[in-house]
CSV table of C-alpha atoms in Angstrom, one decimal:
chain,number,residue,atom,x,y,z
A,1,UNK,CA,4.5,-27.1,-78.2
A,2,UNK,CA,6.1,-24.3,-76.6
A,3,UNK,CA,3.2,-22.7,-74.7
A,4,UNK,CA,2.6,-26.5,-73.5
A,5,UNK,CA,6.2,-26.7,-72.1
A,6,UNK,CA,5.5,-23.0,-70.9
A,7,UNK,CA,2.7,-24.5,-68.3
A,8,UNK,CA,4.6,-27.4,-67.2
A,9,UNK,CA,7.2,-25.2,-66.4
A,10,UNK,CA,4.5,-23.1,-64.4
A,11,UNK,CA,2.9,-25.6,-62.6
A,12,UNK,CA,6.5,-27.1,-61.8
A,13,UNK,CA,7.4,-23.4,-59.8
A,14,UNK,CA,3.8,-23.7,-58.5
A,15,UNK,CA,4.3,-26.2,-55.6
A,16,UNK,CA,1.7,-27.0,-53.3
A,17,UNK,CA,2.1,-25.5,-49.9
A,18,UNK,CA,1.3,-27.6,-46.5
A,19,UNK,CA,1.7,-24.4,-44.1
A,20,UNK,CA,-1.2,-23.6,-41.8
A,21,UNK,CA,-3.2,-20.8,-44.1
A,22,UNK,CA,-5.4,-19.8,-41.2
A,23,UNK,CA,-8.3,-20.4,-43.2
A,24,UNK,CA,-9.8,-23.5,-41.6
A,25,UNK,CA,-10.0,-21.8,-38.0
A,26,UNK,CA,-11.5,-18.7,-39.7
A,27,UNK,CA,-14.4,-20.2,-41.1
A,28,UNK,CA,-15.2,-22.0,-37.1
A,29,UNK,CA,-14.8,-18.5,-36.3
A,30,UNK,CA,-17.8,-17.2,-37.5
A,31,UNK,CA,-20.8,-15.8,-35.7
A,32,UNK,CA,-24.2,-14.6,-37.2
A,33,UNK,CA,-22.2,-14.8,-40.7
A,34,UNK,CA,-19.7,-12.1,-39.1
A,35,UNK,CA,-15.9,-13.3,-39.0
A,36,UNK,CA,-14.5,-12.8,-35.8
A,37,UNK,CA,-10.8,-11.0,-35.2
A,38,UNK,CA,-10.5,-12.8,-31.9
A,39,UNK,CA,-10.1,-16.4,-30.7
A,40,UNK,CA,-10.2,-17.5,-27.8
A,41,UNK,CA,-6.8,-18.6,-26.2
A,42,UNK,CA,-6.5,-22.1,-24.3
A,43,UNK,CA,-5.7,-20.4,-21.3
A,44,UNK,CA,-9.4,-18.8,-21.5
A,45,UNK,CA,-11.8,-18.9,-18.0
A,46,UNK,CA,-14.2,-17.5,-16.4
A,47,UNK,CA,-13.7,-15.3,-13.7
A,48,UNK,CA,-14.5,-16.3,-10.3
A,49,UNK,CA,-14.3,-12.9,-9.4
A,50,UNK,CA,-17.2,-10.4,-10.2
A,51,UNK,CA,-16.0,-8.0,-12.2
A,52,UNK,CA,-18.1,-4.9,-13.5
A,53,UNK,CA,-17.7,-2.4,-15.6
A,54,UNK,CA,-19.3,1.4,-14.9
A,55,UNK,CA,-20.1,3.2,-17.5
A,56,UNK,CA,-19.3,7.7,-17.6
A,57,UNK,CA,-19.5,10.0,-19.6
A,58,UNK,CA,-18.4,13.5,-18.9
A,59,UNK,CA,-17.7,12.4,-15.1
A,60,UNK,CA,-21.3,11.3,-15.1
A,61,UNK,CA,-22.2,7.4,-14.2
A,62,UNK,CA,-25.0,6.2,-17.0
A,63,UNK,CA,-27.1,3.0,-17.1
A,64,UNK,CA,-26.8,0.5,-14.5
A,65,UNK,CA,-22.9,-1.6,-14.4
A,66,UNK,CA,-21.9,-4.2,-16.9
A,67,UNK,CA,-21.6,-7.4,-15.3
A,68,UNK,CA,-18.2,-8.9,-17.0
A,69,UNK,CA,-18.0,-11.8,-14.9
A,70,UNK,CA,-20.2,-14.5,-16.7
A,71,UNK,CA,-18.6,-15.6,-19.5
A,72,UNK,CA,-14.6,-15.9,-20.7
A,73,UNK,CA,-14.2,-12.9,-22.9
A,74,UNK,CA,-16.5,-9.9,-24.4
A,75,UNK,CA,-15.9,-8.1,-27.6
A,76,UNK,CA,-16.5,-4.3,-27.5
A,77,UNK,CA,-17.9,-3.1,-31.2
A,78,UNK,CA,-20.1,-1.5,-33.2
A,79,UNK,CA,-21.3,-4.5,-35.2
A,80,UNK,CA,-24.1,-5.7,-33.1
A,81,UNK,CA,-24.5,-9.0,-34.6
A,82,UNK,CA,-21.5,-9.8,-32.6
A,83,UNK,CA,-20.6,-7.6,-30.0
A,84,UNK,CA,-21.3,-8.7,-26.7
A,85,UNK,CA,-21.0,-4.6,-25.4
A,86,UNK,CA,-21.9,-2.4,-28.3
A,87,UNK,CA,-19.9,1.0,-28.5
A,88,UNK,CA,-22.0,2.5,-30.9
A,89,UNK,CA,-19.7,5.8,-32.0
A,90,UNK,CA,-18.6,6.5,-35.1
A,91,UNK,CA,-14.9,6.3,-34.1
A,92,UNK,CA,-15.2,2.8,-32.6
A,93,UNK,CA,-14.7,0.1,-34.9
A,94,UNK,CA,-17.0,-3.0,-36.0
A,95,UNK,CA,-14.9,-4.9,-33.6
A,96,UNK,CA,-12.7,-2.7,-31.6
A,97,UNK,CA,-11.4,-4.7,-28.5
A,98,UNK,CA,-12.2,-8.0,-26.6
A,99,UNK,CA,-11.7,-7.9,-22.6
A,100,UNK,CA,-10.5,-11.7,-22.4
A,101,UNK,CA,-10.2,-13.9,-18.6
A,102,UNK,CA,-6.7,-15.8,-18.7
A,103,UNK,CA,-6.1,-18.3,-16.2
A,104,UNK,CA,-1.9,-17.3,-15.3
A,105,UNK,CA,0.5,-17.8,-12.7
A,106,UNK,CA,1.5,-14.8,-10.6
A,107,UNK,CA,3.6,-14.5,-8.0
A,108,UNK,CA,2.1,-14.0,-3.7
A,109,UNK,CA,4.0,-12.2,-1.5
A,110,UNK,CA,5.4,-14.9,0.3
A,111,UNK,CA,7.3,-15.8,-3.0
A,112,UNK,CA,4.7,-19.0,-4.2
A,113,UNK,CA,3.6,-19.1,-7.1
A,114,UNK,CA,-0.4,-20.1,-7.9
A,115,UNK,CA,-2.6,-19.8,-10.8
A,116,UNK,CA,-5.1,-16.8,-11.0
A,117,UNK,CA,-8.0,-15.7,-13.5
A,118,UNK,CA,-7.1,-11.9,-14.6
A,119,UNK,CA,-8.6,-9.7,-16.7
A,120,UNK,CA,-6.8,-8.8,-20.1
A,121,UNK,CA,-7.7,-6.1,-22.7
A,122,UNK,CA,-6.7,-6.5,-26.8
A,123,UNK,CA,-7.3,-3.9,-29.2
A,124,UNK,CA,-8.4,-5.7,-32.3
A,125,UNK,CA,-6.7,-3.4,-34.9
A,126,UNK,CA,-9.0,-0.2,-34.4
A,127,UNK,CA,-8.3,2.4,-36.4
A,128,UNK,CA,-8.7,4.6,-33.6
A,129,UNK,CA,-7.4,2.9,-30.6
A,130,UNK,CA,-8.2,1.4,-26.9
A,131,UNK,CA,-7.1,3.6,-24.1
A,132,UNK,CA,-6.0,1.9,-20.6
A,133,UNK,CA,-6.0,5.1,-18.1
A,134,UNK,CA,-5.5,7.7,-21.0
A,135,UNK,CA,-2.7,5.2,-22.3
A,136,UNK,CA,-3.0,4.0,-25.8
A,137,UNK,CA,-2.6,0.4,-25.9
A,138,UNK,CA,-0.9,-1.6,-29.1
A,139,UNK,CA,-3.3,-4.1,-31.4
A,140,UNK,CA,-3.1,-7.8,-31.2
A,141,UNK,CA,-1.6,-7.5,-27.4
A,142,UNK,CA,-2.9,-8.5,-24.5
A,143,UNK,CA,-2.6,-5.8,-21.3
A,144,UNK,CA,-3.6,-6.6,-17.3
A,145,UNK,CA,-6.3,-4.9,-16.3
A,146,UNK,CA,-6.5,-4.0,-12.8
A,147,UNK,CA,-9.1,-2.8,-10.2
A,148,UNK,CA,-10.3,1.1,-10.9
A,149,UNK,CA,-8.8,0.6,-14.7
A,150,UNK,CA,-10.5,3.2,-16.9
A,151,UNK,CA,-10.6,2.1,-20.4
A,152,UNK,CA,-12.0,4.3,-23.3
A,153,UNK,CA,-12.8,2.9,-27.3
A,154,UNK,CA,-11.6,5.2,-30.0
A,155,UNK,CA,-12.5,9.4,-29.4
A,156,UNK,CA,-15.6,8.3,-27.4
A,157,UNK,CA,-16.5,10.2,-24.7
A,158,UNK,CA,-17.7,7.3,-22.7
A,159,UNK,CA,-15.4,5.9,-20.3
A,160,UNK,CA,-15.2,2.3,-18.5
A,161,UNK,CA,-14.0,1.7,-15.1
A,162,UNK,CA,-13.4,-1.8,-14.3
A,163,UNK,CA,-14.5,-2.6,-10.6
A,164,UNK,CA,-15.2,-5.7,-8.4
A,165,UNK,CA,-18.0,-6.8,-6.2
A,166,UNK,CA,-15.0,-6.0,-3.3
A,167,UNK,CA,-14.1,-3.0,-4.4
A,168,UNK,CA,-14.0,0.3,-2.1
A,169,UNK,CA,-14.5,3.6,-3.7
């Protein structure tokens, strides 16, 4: 009798719990099998500017530019089921970072205020880090990129520079 009143007693301080558990949206956030790190934020767009990102390494350009501008957000890793640019050293985690169009208001010089589709880079918890122009960046926050940015993943020696169809060297 008293190990029955032992598990009511259990179950009594075992009440269920309504909170959001997170566990729902992970599962819809799943690609190839692989759960993603990164959802997409409502205020998620596509450029309408052409963004592209050059690749160096050592000073030297290689490969052709990665066009950034066709979709709402790209996740730099090493786990190629799922990375839409793969960073494929050793120090760069299976997803490192996600480069993520937010539609925001900013401010114009004339004081107005309008909405505007920027570029934003998250570090996904790498155990190395994202760099923004030699500047290491904090996890799970988003950070404005801007013209001539040079982002780097971990101790790669590959460097990004983020440039637009506009852009003058």
């Amino acid at each position: 009798m008293n190990a029955t009143a032992e598990a009511l007693e259990a179950k009594e301080k075992q009440k269920p719990s309504f909170e959001l558990s997170g566990k729902l949206a992970e599962e819809t956030n799943r690609v190839a099998g692989v759960n993603l790190l990164h959802s997409e934020p409502p205020e998620a767009r596509k450029s309408d500017i052409r963004w592209r990102l050059y690749v160096f390494k050592g000073g030297e350009p290689l490969d052709e530019p990665l066009y950034v501008h066709r979709m709402s957000s790209y996740l730099f890793g090493r786990e190629r089921k799922v990375a839409d640019i793969p960073t494929d050293h050793p120090s760069c985690s299976k997803q490192h970072a996600v480069l993520q169009y937010r539609l925001v208001e900013k401010e114009q010089p004339d004081g107005m205020m309008s909405k505007q589709v920027r570029p934003y880079l998250m570090d996904l918890g790498s155990t190395n880090g994202t760099f923004i122009n030699e500047n290491r960046i904090e996890p799970s926050r988003y950070y404005e990129l801007f013209e001539k940015d040079t982002i780097k993943f971990g101790n790669s020696s590959r460097e990004y520079v983020l440039l637009h169809e506009n852009s003058k060297d």
